[in-house]
Tab-separated table of C-alpha atoms and ligand atoms in Angstrom:
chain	number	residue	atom	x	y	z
A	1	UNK	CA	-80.665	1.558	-3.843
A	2	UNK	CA	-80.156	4.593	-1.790
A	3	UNK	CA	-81.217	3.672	1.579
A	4	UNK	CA	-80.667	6.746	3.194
A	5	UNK	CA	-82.834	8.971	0.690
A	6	UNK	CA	-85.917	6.073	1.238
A	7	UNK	CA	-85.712	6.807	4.731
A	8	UNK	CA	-85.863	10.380	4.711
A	9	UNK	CA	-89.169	10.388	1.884
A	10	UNK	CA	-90.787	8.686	4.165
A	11	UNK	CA	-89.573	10.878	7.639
A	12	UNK	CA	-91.958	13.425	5.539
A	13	UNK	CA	-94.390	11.018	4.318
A	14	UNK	CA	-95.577	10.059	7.415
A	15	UNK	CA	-95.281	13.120	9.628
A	16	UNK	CA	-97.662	14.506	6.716
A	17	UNK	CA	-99.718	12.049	6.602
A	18	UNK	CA	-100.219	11.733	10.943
A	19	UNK	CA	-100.919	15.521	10.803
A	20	UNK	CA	-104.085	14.761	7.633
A	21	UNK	CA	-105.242	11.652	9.732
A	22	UNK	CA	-106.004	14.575	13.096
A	23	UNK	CA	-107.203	17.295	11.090
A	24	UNK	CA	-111.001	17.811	10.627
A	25	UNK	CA	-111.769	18.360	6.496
A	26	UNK	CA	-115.307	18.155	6.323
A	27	UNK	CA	-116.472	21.310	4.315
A	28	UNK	CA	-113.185	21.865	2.815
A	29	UNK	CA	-112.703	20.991	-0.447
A	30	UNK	CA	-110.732	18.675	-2.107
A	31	UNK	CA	-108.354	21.603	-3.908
A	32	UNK	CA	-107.510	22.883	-0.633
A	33	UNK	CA	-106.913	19.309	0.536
A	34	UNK	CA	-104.251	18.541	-2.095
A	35	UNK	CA	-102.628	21.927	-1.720
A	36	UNK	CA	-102.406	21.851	1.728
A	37	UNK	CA	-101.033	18.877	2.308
A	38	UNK	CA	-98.851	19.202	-0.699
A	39	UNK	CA	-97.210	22.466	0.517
A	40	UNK	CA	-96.545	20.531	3.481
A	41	UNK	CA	-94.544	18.246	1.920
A	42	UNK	CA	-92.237	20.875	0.136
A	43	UNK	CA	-92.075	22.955	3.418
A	44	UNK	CA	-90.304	19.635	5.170
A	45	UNK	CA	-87.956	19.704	1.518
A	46	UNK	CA	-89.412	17.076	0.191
A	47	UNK	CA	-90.686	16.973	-3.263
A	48	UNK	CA	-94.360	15.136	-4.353
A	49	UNK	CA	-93.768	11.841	-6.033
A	50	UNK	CA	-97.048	12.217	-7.806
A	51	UNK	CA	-100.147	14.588	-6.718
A	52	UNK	CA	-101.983	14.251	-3.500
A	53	UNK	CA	-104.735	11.988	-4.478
A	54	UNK	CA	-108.229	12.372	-2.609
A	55	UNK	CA	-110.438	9.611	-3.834
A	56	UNK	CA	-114.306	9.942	-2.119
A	57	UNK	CA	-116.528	7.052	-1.392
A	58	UNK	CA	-116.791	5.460	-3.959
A	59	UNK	CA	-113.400	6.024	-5.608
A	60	UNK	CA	-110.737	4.017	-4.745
A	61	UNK	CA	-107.729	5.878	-6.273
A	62	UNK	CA	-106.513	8.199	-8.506
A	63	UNK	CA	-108.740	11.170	-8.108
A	64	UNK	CA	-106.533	14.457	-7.583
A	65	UNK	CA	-108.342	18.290	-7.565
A	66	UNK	CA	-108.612	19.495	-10.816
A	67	UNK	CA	-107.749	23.193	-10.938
A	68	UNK	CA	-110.527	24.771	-9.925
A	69	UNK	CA	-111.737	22.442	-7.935
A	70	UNK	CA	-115.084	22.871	-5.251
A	71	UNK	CA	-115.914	19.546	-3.800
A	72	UNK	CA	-116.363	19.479	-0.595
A	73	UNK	CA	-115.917	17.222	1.977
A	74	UNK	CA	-119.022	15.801	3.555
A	75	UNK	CA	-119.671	13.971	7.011
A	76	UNK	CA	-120.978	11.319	5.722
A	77	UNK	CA	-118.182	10.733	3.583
A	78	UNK	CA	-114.918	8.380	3.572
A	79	UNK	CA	-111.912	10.001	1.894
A	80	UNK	CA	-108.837	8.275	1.223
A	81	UNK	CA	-105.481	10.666	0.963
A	82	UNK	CA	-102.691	8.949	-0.902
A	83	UNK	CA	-99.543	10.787	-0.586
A	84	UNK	CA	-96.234	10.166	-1.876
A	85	UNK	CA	-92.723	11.884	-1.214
A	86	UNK	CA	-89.756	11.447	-3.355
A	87	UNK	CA	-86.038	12.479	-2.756
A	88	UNK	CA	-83.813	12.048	-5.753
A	89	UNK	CA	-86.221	9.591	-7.412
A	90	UNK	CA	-86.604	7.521	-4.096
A	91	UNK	CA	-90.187	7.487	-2.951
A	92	UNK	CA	-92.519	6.820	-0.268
A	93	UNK	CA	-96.028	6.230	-0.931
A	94	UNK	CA	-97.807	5.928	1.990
A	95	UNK	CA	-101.958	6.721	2.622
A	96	UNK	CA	-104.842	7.424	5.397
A	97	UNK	CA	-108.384	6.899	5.300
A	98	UNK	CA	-110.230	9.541	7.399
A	99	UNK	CA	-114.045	9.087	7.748
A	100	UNK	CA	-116.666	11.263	10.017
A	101	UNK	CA	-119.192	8.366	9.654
A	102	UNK	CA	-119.156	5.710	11.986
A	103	UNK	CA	-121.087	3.455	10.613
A	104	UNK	CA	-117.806	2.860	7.720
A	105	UNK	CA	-115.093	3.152	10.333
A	106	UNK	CA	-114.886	-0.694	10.128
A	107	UNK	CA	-113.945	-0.415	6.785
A	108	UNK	CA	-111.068	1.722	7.496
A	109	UNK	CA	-109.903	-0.267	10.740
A	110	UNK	CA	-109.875	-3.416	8.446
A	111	UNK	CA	-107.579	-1.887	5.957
A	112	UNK	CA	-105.273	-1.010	8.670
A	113	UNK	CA	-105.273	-3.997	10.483
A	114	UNK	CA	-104.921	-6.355	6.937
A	115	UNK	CA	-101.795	-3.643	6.447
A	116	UNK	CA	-100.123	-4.304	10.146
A	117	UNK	CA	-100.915	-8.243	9.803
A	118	UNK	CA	-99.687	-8.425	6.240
A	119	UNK	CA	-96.641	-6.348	7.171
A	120	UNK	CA	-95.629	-8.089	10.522
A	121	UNK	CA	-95.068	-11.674	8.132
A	122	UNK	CA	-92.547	-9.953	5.811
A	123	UNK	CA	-88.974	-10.480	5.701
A	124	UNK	CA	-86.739	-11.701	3.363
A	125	UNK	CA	-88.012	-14.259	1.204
A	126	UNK	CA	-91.880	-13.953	2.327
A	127	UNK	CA	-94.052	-15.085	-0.366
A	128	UNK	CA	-95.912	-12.541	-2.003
A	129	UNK	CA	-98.931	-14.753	-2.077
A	130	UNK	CA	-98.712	-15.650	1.780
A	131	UNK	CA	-99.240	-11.517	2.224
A	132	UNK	CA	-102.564	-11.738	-0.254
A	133	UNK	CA	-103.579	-14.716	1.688
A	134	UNK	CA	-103.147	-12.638	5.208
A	135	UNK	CA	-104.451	-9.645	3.655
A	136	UNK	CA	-107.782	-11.340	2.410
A	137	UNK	CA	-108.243	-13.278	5.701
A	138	UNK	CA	-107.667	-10.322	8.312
A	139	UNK	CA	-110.378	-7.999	5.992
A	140	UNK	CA	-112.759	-10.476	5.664
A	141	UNK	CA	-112.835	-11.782	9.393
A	142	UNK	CA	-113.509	-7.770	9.488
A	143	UNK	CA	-116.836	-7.989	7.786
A	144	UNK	CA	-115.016	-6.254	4.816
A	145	UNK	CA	-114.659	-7.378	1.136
A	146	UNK	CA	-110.609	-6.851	-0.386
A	147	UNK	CA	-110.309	-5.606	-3.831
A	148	UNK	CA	-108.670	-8.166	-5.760
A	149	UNK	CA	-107.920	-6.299	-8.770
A	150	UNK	CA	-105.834	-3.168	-6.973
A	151	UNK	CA	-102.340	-4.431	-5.474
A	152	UNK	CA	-99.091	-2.952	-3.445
A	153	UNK	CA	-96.215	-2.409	-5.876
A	154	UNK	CA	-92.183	-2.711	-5.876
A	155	UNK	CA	-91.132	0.861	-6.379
A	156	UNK	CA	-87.820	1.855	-7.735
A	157	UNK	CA	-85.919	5.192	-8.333
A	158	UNK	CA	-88.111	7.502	-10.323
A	159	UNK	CA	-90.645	4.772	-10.718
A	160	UNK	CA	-93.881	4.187	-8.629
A	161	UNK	CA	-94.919	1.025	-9.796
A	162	UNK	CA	-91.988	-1.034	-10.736
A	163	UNK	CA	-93.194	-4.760	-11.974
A	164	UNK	CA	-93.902	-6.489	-9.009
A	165	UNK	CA	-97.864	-6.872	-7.444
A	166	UNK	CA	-98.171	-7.040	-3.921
A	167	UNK	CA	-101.662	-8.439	-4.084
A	168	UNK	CA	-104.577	-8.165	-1.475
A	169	UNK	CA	-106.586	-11.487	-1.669
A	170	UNK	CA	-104.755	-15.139	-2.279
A	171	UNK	CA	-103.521	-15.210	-5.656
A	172	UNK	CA	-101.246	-18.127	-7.835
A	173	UNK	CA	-97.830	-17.044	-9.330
A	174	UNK	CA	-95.621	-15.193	-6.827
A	175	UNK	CA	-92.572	-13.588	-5.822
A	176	UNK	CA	-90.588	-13.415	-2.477
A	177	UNK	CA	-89.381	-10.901	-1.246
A	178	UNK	CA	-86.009	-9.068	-1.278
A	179	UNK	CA	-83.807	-6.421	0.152
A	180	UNK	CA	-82.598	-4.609	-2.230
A	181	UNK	CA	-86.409	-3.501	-3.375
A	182	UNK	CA	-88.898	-1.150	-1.541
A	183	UNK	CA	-92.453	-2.515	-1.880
A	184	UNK	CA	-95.571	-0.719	-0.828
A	185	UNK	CA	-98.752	-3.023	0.552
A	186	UNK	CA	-101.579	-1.206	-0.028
A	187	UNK	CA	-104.730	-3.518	1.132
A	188	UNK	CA	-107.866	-1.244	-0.307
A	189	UNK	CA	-111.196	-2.808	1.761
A	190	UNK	CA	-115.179	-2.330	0.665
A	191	UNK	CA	-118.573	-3.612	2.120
A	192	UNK	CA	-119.968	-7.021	1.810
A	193	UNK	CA	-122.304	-5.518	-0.805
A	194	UNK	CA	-119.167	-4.357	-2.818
A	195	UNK	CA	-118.236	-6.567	-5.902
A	196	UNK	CA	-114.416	-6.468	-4.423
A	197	UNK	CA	-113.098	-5.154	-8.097
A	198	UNK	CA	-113.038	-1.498	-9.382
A	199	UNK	CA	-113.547	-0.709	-12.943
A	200	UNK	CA	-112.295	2.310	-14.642
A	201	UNK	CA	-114.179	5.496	-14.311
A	202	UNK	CA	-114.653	8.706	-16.959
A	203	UNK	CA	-112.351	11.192	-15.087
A	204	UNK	CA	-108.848	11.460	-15.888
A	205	UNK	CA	-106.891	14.041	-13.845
A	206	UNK	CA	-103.182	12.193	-13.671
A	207	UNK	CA	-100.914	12.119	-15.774
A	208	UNK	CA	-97.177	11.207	-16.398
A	209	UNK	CA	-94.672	11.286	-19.226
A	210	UNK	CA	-94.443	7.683	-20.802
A	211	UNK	CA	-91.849	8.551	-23.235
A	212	UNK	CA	-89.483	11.173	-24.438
A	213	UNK	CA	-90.004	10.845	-28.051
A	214	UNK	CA	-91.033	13.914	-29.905
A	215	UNK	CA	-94.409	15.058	-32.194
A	216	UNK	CA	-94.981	17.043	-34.926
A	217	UNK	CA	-95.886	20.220	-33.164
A	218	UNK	CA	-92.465	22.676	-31.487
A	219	UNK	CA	-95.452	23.562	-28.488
A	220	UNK	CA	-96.115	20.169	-28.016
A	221	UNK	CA	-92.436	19.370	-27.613
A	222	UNK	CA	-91.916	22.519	-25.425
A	223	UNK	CA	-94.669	21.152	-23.125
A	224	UNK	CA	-93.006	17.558	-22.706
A	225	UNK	CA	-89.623	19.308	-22.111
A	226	UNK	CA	-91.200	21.037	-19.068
A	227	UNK	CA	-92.929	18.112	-17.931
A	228	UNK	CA	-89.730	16.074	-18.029
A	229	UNK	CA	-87.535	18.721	-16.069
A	230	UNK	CA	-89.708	18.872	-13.443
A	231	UNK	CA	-91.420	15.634	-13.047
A	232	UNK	CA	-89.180	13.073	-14.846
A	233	UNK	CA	-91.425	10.283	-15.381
A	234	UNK	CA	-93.305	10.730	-12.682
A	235	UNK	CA	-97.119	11.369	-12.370
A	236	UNK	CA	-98.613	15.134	-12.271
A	237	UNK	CA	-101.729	17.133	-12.050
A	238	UNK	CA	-102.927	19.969	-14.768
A	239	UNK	CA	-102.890	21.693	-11.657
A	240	UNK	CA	-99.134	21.600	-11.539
A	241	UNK	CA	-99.113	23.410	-15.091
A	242	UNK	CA	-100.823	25.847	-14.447
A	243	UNK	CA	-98.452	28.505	-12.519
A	244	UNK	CA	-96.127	28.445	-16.035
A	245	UNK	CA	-98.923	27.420	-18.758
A	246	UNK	CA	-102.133	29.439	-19.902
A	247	UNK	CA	-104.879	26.994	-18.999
A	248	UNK	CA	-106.755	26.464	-22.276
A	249	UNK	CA	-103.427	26.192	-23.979
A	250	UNK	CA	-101.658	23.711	-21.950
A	251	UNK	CA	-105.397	21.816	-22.067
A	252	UNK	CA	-104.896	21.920	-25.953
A	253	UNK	CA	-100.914	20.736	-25.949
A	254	UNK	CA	-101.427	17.751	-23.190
A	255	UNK	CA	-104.522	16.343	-25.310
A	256	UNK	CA	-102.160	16.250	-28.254
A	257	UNK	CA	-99.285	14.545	-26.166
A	258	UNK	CA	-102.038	11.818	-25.299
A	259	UNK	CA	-103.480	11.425	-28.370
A	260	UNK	CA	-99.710	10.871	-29.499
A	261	UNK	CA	-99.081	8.723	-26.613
A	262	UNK	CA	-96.502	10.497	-25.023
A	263	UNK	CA	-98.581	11.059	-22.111
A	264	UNK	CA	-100.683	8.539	-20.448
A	265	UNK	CA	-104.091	9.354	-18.082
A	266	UNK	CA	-104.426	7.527	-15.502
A	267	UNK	CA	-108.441	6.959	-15.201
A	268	UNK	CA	-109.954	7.299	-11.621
A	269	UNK	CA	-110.683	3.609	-10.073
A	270	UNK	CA	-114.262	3.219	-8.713
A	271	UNK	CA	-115.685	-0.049	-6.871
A	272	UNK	CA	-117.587	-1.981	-9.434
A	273	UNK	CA	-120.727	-2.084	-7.235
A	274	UNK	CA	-120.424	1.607	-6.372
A	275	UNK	CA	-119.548	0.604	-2.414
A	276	UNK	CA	-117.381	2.841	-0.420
A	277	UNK	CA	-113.401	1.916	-0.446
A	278	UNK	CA	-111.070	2.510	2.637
A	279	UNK	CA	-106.931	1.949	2.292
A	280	UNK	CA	-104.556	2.051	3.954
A	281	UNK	CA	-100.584	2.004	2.604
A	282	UNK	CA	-96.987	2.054	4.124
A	283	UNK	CA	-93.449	1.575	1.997
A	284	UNK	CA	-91.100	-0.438	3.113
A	285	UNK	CA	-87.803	-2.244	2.919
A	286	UNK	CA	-87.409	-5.945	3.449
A	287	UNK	CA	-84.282	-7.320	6.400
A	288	UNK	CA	-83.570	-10.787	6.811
A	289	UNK	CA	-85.603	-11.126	10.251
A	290	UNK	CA	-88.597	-8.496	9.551
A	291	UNK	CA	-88.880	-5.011	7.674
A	292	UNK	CA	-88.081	-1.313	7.852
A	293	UNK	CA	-91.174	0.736	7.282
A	294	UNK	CA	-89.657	3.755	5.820
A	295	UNK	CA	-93.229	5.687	6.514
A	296	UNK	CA	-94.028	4.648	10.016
B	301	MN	MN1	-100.215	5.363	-2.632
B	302	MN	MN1	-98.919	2.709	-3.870
């Protein structure tokens, strides 16, 4: 585990994500919000461990601008920016729920508290259940609902999500923690009217390589050569393509590496009774008496 490169993802991580949290995005849209904030991140050298996800509402995760992108931000709208930073393979995934609409600000201040309560427990050999139990507890004394089926992650060089659940409500089976992982806790929070689950919605705008076998086709091949050397396994956007692909083309060729299943969608994740998600996320590094939050 290199320590040192952990420490400096998430230097960037969180400067970039302090500077979203202050800025003011209603009526920009959600392609200039993942540029933006993605340029950032290679201005302060550091490279995106996956695209900038901006998930509205509704959407828990996974929603990145699609190339041509035009939805705007609203004021009545909560937007959750998911950000990650990776230098040589070691990431930090970190996020920030901004929202112009009072009336859901709870939502977002339970997320953060669950996140600081769950966090300030963990040290070596915390229970991963006792942080579900602490996460659940904190959101609901909140007036929030957790979603139980979305969970923090161990993380590991090149790899986002790396075996291990961190969950957000009390859960049986369990691991403790160690330090020679990074983990992100990533407590996701909806109403009381929310169902607390998200199911699987139509729009799939992530991707990553999930293998480096080859197809039938040399274009096809060509494609998942260019994914690899730039992304490894990691997860991209079309928009990411696009600077060194013809659109329609590189459409056509990534359909055929799904359909071959050498590229996996990710589908967006909405709340199962259509309530509005907030989330908050920090990476971190278990010590014997506490933690180092690499994106503090
Ligand atoms: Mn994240
Ligand atoms: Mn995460």
């Amino acid at each position: 585990m290199q320590i040192q490169d952990y420490i400096s993802a998430g230097k960037i991580a969180s400067e970039v994500r302090e500077n979203a949290r202050k800025k003011y995005y209603v009526g920009s849209t959600l392609l200039e919000i993942c540029e933006s904030i993605e340029k950032e991140i290679e201005q302060k050298t550091g490279k995106c461990a996956f695209p900038v996800n901006t998930s509205l509402n509704e959407i828990a995760a996974h929603y990145t601008a699609e190339p041509n992108d035009d939805i705007v931000v609203k004021d009545t709208d909560l937007l959750k920016i998911d950000l990650g930073v990776q230098i040589n393979g070691y990431i930090a995934d970190t996020a920030v729920t901004v929202c112009y609409d009072p009336k859901y600000d709870y939502l977002v201040q339970a997320a953060e508290a669950a996140l600081r309560e769950a966090i300030s427990i963990i040290h070596v050999g915390t229970k991963s259940s006792d942080v579900g139990k602490i996460i659940e507890n904190t959101v609901k004394q909140m007036g929030g609902t957790p979603i139980a089926n979305l969970s923090g992650h161990s993380l590991e060089q090149y790899t986002i999500h790396a075996g291990k659940s961190v969950p957000n409500i009390w859960s049986i089976g369990s691991f403790s923690f160690q330090a020679t992982e990074a983990y992100a806790c990533e407590p996701f929070v909806t109403t009381q009217e929310g169902l607390g689950l998200v199911r699987e919605g139509k729009i799939r705008n992530i991707f990553s390589l999930a293998t480096r076998k080859r197809v039938k086709d040399d274009d096809a091949n060509k494609l998942a050569d260019f994914i690899w050397s730039k992304f490894n396994m990691l997860p991209f956007a079309l928009r990411w393509l696009i600077p060194d692909w013809d659109e329609k083309t590189v459409r056509r060729l990534l359909e055929k590496l799904i359909q071959n299943k050498i590229v996996r969608s990710y589908p967006i994740l909405v709340e199962a009774n259509s309530k509005k998600v907030a989330q908050a996320e920090h990476t971190f590094i278990p010590q014997e008496n506490g933690v180092r939050i690499t994106t503090i």
